[in-house]
Tab-separated table of N, CA and C in Angstrom:
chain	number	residue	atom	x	y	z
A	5	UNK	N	-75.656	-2.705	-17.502
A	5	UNK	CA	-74.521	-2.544	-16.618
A	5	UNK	C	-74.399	-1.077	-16.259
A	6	UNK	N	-74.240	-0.569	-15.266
A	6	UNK	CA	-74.353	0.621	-14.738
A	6	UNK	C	-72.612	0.355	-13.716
A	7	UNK	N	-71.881	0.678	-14.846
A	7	UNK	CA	-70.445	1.452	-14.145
A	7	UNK	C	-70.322	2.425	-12.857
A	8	UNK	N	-69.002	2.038	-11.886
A	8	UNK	CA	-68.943	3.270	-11.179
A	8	UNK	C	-68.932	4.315	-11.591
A	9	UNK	N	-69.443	5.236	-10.882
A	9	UNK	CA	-69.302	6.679	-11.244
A	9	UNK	C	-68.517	7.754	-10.176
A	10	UNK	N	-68.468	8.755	-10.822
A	10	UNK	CA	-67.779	10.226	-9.517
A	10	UNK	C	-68.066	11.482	-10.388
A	11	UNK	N	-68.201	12.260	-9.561
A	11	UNK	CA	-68.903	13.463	-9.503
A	11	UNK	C	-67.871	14.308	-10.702
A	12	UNK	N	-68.347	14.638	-11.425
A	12	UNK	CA	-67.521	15.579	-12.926
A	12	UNK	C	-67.090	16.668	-12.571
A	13	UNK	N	-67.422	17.207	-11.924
A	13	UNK	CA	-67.200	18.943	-11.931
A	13	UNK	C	-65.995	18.754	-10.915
A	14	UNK	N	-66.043	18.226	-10.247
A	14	UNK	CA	-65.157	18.241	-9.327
A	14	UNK	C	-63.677	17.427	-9.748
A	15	UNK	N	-64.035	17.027	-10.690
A	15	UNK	CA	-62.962	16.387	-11.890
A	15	UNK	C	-61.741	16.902	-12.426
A	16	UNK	N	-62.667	18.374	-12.896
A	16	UNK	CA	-61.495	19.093	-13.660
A	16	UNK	C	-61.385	20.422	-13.373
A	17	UNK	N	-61.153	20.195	-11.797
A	17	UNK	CA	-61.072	21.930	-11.366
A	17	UNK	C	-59.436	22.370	-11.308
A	18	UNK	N	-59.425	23.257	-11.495
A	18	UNK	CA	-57.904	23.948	-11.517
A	18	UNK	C	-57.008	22.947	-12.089
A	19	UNK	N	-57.232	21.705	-13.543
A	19	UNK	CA	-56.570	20.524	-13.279
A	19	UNK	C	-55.022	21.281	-13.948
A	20	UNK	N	-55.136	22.832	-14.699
A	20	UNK	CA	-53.557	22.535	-15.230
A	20	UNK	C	-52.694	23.012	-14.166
A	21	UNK	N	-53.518	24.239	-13.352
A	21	UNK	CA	-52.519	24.459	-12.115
A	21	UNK	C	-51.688	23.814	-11.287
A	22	UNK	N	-52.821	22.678	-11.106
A	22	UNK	CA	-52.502	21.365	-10.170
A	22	UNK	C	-51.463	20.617	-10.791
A	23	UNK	N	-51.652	20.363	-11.814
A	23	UNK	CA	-50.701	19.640	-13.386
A	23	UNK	C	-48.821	20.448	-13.084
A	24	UNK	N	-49.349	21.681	-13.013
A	24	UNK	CA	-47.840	22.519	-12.998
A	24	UNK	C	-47.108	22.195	-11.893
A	25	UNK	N	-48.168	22.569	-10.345
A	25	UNK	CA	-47.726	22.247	-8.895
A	25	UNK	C	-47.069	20.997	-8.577
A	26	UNK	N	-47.825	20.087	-9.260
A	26	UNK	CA	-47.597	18.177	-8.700
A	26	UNK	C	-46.488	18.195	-9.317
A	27	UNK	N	-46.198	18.177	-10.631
A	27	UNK	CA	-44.773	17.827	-11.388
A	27	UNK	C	-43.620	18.788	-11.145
A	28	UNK	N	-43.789	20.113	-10.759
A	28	UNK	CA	-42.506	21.098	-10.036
A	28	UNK	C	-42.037	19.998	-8.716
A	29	UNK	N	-43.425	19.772	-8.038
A	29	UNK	CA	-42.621	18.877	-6.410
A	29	UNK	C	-42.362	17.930	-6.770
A	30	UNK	N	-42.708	17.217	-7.594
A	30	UNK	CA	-42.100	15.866	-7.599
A	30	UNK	C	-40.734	15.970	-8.799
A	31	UNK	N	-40.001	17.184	-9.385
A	31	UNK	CA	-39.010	17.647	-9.848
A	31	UNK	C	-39.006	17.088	-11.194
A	32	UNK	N	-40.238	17.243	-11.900
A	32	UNK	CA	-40.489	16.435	-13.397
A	32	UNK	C	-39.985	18.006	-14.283
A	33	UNK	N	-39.601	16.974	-15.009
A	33	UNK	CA	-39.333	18.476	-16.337
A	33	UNK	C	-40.496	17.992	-17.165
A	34	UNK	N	-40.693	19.017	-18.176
A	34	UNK	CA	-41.837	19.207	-19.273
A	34	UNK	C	-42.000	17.914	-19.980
A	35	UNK	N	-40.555	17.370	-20.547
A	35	UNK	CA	-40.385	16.475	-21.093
A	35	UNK	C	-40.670	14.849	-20.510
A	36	UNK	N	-40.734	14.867	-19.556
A	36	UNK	CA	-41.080	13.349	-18.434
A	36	UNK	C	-42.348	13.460	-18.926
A	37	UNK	N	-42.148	12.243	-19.134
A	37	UNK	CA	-43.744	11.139	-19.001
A	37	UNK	C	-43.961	10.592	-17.369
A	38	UNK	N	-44.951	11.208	-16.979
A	38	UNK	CA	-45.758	10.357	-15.945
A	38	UNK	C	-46.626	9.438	-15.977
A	39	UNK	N	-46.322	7.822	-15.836
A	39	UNK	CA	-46.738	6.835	-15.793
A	39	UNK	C	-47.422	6.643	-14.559
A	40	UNK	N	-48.781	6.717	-13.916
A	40	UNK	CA	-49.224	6.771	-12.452
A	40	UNK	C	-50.020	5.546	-12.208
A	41	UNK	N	-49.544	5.188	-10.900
A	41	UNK	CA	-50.734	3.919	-10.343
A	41	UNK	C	-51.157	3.858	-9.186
A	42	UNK	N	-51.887	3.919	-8.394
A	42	UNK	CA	-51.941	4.142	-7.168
A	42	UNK	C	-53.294	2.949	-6.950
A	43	UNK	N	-53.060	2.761	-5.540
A	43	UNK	CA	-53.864	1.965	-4.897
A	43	UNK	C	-53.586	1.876	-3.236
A	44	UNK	N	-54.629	0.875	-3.358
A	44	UNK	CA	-54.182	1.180	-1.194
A	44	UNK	C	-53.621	-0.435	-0.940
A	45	UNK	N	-54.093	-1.475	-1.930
A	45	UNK	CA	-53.392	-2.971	-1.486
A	45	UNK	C	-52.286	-3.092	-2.837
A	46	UNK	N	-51.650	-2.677	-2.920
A	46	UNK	CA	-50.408	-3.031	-3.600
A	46	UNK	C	-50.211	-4.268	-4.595
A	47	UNK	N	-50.162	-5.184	-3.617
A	47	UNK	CA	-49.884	-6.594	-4.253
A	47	UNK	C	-51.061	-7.170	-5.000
A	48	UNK	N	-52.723	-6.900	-4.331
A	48	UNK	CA	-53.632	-7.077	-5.389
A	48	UNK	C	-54.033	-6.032	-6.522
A	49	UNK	N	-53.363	-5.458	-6.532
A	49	UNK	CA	-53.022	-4.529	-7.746
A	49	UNK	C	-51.993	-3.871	-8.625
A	50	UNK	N	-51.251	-5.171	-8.730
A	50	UNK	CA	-50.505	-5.524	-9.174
A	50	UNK	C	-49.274	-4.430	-9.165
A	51	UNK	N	-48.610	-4.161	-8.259
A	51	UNK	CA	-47.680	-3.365	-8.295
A	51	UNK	C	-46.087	-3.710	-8.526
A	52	UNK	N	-46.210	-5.154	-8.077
A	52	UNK	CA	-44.776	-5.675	-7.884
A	52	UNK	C	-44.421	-6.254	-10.140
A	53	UNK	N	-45.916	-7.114	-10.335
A	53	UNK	CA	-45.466	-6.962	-11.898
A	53	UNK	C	-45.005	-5.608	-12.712
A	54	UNK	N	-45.903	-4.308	-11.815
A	54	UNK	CA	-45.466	-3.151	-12.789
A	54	UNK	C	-44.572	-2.720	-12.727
A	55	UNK	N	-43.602	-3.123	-11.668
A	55	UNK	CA	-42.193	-2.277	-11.658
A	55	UNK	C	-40.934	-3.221	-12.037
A	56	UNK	N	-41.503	-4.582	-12.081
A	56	UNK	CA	-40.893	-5.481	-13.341
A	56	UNK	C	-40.999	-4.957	-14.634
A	57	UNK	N	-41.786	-4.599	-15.114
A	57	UNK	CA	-42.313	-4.227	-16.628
A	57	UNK	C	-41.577	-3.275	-16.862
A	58	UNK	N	-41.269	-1.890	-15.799
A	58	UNK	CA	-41.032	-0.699	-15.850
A	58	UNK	C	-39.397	-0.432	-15.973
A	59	UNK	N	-38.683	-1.851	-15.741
A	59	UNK	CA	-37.424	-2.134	-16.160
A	59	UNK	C	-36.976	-1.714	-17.489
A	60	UNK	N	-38.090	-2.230	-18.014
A	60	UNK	CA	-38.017	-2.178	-19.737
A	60	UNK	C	-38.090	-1.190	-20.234
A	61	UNK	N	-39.107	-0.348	-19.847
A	61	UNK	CA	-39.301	1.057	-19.864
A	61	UNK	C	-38.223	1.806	-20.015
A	62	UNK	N	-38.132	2.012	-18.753
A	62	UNK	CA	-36.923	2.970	-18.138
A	62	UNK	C	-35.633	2.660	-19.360
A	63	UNK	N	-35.373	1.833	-19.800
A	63	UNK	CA	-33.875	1.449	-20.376
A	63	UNK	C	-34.493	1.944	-21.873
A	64	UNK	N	-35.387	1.855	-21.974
A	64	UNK	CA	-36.319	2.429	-23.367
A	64	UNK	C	-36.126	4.112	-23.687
A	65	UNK	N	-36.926	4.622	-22.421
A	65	UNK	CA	-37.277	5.762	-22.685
A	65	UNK	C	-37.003	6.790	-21.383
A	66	UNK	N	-35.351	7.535	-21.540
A	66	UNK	CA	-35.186	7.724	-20.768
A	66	UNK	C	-36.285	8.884	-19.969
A	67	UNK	N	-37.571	9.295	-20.735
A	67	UNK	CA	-38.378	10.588	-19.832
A	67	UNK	C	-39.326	10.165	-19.171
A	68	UNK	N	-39.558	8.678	-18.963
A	68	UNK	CA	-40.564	7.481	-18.229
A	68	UNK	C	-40.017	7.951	-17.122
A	69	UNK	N	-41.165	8.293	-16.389
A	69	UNK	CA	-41.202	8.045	-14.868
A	69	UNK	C	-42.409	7.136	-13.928
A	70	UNK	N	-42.078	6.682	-13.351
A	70	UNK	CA	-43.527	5.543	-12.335
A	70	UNK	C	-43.842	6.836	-10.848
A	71	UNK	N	-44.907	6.797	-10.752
A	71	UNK	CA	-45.470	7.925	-9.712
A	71	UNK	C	-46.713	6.748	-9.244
A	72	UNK	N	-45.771	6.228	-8.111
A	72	UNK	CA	-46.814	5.008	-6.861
A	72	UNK	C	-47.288	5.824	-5.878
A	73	UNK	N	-48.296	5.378	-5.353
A	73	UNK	CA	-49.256	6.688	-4.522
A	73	UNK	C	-50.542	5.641	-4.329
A	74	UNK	N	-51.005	5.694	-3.098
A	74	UNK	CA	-52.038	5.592	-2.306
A	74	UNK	C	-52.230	4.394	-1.110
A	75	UNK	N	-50.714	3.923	-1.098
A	75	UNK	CA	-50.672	3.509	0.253
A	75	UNK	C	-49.395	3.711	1.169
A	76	UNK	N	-49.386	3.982	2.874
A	76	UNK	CA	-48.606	4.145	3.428
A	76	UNK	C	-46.996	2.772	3.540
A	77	UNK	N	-47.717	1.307	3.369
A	77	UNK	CA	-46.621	0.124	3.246
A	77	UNK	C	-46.125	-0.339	1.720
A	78	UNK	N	-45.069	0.554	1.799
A	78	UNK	CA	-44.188	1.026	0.127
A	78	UNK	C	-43.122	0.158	0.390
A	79	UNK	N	-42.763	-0.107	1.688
A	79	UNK	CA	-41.007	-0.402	2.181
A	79	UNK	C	-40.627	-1.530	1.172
A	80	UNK	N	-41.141	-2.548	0.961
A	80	UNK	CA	-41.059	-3.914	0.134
A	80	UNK	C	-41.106	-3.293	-0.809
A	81	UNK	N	-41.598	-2.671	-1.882
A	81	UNK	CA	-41.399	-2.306	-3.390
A	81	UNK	C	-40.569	-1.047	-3.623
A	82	UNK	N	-39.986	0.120	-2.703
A	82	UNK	CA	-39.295	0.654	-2.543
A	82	UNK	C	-38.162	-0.112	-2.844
A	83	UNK	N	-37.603	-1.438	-2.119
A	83	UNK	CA	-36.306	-2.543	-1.866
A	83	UNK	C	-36.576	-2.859	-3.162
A	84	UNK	N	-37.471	-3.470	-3.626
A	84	UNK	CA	-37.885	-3.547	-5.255
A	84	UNK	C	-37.618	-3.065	-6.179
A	85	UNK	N	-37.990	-1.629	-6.012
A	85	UNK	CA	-36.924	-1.314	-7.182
A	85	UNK	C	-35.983	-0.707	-7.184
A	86	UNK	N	-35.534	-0.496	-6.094
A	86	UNK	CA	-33.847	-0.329	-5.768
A	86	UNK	C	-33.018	-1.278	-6.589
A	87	UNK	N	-33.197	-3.025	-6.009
A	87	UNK	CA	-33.402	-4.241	-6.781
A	87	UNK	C	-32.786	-4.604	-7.998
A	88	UNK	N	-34.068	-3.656	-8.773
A	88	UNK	CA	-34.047	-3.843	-10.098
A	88	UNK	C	-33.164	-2.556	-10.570
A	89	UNK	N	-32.735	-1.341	-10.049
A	89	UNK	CA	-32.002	-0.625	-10.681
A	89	UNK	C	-32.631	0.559	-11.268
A	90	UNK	N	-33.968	1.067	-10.952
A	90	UNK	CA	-34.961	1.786	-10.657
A	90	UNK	C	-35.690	2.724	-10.070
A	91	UNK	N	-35.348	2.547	-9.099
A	91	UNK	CA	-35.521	3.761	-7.746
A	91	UNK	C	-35.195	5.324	-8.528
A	92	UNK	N	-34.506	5.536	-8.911
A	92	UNK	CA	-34.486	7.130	-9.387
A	92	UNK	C	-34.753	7.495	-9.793
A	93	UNK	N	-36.219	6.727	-10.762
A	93	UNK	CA	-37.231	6.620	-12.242
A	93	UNK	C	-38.525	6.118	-11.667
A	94	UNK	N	-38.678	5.747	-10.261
A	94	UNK	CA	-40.031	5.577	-9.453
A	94	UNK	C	-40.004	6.734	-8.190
A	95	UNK	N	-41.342	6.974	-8.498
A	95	UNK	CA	-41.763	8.380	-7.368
A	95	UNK	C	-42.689	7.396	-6.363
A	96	UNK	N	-42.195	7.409	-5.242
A	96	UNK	CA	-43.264	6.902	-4.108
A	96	UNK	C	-43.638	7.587	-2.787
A	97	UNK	N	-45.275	8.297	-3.190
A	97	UNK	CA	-45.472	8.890	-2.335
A	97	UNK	C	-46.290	8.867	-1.632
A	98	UNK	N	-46.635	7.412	-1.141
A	98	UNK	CA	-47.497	7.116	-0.169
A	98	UNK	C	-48.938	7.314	-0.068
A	99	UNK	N	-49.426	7.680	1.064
A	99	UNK	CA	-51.007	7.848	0.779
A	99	UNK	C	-51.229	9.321	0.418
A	100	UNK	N	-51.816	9.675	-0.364
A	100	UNK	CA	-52.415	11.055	-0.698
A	100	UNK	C	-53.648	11.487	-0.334
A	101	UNK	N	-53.999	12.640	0.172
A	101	UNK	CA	-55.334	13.096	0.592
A	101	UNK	C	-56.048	13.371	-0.708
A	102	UNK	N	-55.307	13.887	-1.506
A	102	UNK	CA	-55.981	14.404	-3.084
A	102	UNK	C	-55.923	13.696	-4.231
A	103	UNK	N	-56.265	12.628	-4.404
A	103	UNK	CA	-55.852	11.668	-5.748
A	103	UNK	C	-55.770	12.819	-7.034
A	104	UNK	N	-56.697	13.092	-7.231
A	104	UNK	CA	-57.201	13.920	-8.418
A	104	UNK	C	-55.615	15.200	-9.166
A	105	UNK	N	-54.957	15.957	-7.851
A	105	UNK	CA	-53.830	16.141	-8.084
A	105	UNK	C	-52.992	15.387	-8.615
A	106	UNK	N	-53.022	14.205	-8.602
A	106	UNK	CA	-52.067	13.107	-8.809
A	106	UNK	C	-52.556	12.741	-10.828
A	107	UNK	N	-53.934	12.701	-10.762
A	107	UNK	CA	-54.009	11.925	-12.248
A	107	UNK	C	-53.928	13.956	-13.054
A	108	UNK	N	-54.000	14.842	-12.461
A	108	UNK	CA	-53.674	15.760	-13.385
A	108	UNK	C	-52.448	15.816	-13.564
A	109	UNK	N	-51.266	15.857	-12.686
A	109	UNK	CA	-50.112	15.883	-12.796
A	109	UNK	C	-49.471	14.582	-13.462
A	110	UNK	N	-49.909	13.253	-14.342
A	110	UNK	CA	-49.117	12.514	-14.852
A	110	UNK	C	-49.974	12.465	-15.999
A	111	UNK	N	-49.458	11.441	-16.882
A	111	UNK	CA	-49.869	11.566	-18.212
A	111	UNK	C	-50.641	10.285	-18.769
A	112	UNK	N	-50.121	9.213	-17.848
A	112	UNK	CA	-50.906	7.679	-18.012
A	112	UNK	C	-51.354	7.491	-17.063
A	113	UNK	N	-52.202	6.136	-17.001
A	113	UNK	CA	-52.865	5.376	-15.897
A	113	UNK	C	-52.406	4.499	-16.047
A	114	UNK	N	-51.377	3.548	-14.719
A	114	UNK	CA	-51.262	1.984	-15.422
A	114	UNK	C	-51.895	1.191	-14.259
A	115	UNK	N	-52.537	0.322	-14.510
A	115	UNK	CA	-53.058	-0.409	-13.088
A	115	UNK	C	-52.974	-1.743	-13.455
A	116	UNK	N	-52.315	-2.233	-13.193
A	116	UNK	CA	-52.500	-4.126	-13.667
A	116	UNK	C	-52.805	-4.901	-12.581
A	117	UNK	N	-53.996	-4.977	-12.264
A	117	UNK	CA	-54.414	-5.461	-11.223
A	117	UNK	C	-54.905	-6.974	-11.574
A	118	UNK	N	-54.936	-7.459	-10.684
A	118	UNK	CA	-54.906	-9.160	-10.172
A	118	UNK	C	-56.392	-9.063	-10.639
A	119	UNK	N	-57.297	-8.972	-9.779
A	119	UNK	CA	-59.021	-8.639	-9.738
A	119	UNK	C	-59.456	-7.388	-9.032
A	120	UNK	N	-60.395	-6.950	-9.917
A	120	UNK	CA	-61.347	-5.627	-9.656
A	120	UNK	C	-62.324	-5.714	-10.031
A	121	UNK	N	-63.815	-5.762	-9.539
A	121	UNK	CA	-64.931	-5.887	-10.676
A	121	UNK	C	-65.192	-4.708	-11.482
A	122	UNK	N	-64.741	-3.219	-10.863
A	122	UNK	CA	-64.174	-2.492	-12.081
A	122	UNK	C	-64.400	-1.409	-11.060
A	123	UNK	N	-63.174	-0.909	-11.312
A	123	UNK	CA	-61.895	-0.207	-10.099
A	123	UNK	C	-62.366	1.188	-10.882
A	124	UNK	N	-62.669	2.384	-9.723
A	124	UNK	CA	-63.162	3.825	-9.807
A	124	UNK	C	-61.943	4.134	-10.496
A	125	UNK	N	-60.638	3.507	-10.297
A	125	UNK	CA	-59.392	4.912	-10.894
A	125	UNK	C	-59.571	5.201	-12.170
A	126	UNK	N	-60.179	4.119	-12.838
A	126	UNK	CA	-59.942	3.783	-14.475
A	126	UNK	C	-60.567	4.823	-14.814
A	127	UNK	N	-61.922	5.233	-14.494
A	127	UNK	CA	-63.038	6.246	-15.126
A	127	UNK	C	-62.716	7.256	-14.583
A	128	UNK	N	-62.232	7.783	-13.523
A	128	UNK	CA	-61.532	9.008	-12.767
A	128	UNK	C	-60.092	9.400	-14.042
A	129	UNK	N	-59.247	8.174	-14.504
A	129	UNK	CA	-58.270	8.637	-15.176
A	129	UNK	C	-58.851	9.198	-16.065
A	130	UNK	N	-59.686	8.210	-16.996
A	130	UNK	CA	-60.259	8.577	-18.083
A	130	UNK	C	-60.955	10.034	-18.109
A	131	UNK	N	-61.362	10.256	-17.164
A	131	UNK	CA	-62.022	11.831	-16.705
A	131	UNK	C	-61.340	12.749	-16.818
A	132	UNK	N	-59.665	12.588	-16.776
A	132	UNK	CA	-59.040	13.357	-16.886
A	132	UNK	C	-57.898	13.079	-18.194
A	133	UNK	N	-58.610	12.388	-19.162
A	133	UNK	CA	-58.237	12.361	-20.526
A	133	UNK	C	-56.958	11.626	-20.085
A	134	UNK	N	-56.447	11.050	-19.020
A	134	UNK	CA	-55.037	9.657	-19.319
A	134	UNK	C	-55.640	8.470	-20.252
A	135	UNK	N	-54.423	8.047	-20.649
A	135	UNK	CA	-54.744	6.609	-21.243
A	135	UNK	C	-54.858	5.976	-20.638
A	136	UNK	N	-55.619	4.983	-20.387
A	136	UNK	CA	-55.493	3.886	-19.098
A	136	UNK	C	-54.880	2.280	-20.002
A	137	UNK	N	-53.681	1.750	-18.881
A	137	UNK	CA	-53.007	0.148	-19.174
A	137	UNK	C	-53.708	-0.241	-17.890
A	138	UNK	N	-54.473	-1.379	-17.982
A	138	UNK	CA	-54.803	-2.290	-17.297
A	138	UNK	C	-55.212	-3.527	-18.045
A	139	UNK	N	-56.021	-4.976	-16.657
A	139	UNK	CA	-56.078	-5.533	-17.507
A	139	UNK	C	-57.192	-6.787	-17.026
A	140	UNK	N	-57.039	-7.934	-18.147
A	140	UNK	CA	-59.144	-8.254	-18.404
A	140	UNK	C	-59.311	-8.506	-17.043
A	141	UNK	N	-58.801	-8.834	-15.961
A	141	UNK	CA	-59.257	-9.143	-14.409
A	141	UNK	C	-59.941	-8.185	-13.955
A	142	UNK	N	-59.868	-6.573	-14.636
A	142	UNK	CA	-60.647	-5.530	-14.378
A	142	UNK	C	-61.545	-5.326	-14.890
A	143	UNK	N	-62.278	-5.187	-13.855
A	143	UNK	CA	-64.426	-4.812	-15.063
A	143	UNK	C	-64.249	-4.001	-15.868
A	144	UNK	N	-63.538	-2.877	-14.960
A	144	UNK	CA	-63.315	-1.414	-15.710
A	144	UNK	C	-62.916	-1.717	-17.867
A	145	UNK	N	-62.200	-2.678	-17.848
A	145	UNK	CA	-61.357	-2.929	-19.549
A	145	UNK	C	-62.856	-2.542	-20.109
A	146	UNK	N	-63.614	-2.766	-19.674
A	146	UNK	CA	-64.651	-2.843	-20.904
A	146	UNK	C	-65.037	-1.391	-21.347
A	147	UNK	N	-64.765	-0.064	-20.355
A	147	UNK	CA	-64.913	0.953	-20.847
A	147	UNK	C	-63.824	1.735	-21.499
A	148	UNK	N	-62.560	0.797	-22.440
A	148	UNK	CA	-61.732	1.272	-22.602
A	148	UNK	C	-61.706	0.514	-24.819
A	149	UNK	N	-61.670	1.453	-24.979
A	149	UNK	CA	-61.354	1.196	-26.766
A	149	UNK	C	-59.846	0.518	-27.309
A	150	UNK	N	-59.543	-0.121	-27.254
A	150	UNK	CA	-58.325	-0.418	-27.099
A	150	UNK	C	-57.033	-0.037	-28.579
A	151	UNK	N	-56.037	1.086	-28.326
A	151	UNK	CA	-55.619	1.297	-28.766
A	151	UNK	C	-55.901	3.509	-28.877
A	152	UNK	N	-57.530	3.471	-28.511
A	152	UNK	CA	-57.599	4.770	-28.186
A	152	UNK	C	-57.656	5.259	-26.910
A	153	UNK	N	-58.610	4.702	-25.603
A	153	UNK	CA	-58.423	4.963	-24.676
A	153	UNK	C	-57.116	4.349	-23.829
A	154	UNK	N	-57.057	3.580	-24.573
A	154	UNK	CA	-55.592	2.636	-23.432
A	154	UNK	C	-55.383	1.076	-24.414
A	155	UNK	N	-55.026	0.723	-23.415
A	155	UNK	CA	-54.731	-1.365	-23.597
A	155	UNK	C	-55.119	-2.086	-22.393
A	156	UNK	N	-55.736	-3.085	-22.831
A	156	UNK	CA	-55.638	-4.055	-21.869
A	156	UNK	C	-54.967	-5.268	-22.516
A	157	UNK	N	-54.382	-5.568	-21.151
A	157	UNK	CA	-53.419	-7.085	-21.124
A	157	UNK	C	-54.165	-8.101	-20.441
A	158	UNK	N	-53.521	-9.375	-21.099
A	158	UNK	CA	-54.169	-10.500	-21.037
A	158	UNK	C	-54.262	-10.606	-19.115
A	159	UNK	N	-53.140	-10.511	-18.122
A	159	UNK	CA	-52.754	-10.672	-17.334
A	159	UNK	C	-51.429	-9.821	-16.949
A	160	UNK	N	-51.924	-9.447	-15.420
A	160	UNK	CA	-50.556	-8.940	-14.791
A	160	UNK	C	-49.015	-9.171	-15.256
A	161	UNK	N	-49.238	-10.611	-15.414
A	161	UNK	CA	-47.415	-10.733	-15.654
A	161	UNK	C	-47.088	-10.711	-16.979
A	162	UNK	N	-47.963	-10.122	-17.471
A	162	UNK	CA	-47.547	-10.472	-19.181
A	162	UNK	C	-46.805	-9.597	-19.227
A	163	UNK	N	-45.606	-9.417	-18.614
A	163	UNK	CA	-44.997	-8.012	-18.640
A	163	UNK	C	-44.219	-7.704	-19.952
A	164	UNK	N	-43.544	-8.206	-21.007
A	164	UNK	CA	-43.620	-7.862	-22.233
A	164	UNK	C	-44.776	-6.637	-22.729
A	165	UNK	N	-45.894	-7.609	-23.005
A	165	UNK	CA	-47.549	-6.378	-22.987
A	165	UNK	C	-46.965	-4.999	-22.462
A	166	UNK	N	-47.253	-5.377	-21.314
A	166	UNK	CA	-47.459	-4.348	-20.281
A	166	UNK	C	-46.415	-3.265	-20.734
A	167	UNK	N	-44.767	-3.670	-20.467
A	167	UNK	CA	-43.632	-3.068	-20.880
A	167	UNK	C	-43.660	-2.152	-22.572
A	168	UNK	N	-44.575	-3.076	-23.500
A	168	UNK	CA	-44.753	-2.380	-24.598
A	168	UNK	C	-45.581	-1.395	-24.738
A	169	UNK	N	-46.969	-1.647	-24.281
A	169	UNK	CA	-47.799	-0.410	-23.808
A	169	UNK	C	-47.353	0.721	-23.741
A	170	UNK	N	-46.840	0.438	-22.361
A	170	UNK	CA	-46.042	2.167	-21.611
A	170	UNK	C	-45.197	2.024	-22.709
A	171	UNK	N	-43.834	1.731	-23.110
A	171	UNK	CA	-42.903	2.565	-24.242
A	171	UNK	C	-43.967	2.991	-24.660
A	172	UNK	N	-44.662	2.505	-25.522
A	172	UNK	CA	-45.694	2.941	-26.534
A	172	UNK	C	-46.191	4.355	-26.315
A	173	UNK	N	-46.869	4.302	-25.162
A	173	UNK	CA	-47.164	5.797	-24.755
A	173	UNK	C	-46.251	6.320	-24.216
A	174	UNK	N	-45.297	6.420	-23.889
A	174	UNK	CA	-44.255	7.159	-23.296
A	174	UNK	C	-43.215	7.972	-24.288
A	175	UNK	N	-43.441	7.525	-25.135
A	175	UNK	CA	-42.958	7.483	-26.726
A	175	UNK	C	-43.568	8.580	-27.175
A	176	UNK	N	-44.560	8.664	-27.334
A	176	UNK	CA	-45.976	8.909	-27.960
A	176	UNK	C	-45.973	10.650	-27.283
């Protein structure tokens, strides 16, 4: 099996500068946990279970934050987690030109995606030392140790899982 790959060096350039810059604009203090997920189809990557899950979170641990990023049609999960009571504990910032800014500046990877035969973010997070939550619908689980590099969940909606995970690391 020969995994996706991406270019290393270009991985971890300037990543704490970038780390300082991303979390000043997006108004994180030291103490916030950045929980990040990004994608460009939303719903097949499971976005609407994660901000169910992230209910739990949030009422958990008040320094959890969700940082959504990499597509421009947010409007429906924006209403979402307004919804749920959320919105001021989710960052949504649409499409980004620079992903890589994005996984230096947060602290997890969560992706609970529907199907992926194994999705570049996972090994890009991992590149940049996040834990990655995803789950077995993703090829990617298999490059993950579970309990050191991350967790995988049985399925998207297992949102219990999912919800325990993040405390877990958010905690942590």
């Amino acid at each position: 099996v020969v995994y996706n790959g991406f270019e290393r060096n270009k991985t971890f350039i300037e990543s704490t500068t970038s780390r300082r810059r991303f979390r000043r604009e997006l108004g994180l203090e030291t103490h916030d946990v950045a929980l990040l997920f990004t994608a460009r189809n939303y719903a097949l990557k499971g976005l609407e279970p994660l901000l169910e899950a992230f209910v739990r979170v949030a009422s958990d641990c008040p320094q959890a934050v969700l940082v959504v990023c990499g597509s421009r049609r947010d409007q429906a999960y924006q209403r979402q987690a307004a919804a749920l009571g959320i919105a001021d504990r989710v960052r949504f910032l649409g499409f980004v030109d620079d992903i890589q800014t994005c996984f230096a500046g947060c602290d997890a990877f969560v992706f609970p995606t529907f199907y992926d035969p194994c999705s570049l973010v996972v090994p890009e997070a991992l590149g940049f030392g996040l834990p990655v939550i995803t789950t077995q619908q993703n090829g990617a689980a298999e490059l993950l140790t579970e309990g050191r590099d991350g967790f995988v969940v049985e399925s998207p909606w297992q949102l219990d899982d999912l919800a325990q995970h993040m405390t877990l690391i958010a905690g942590d």
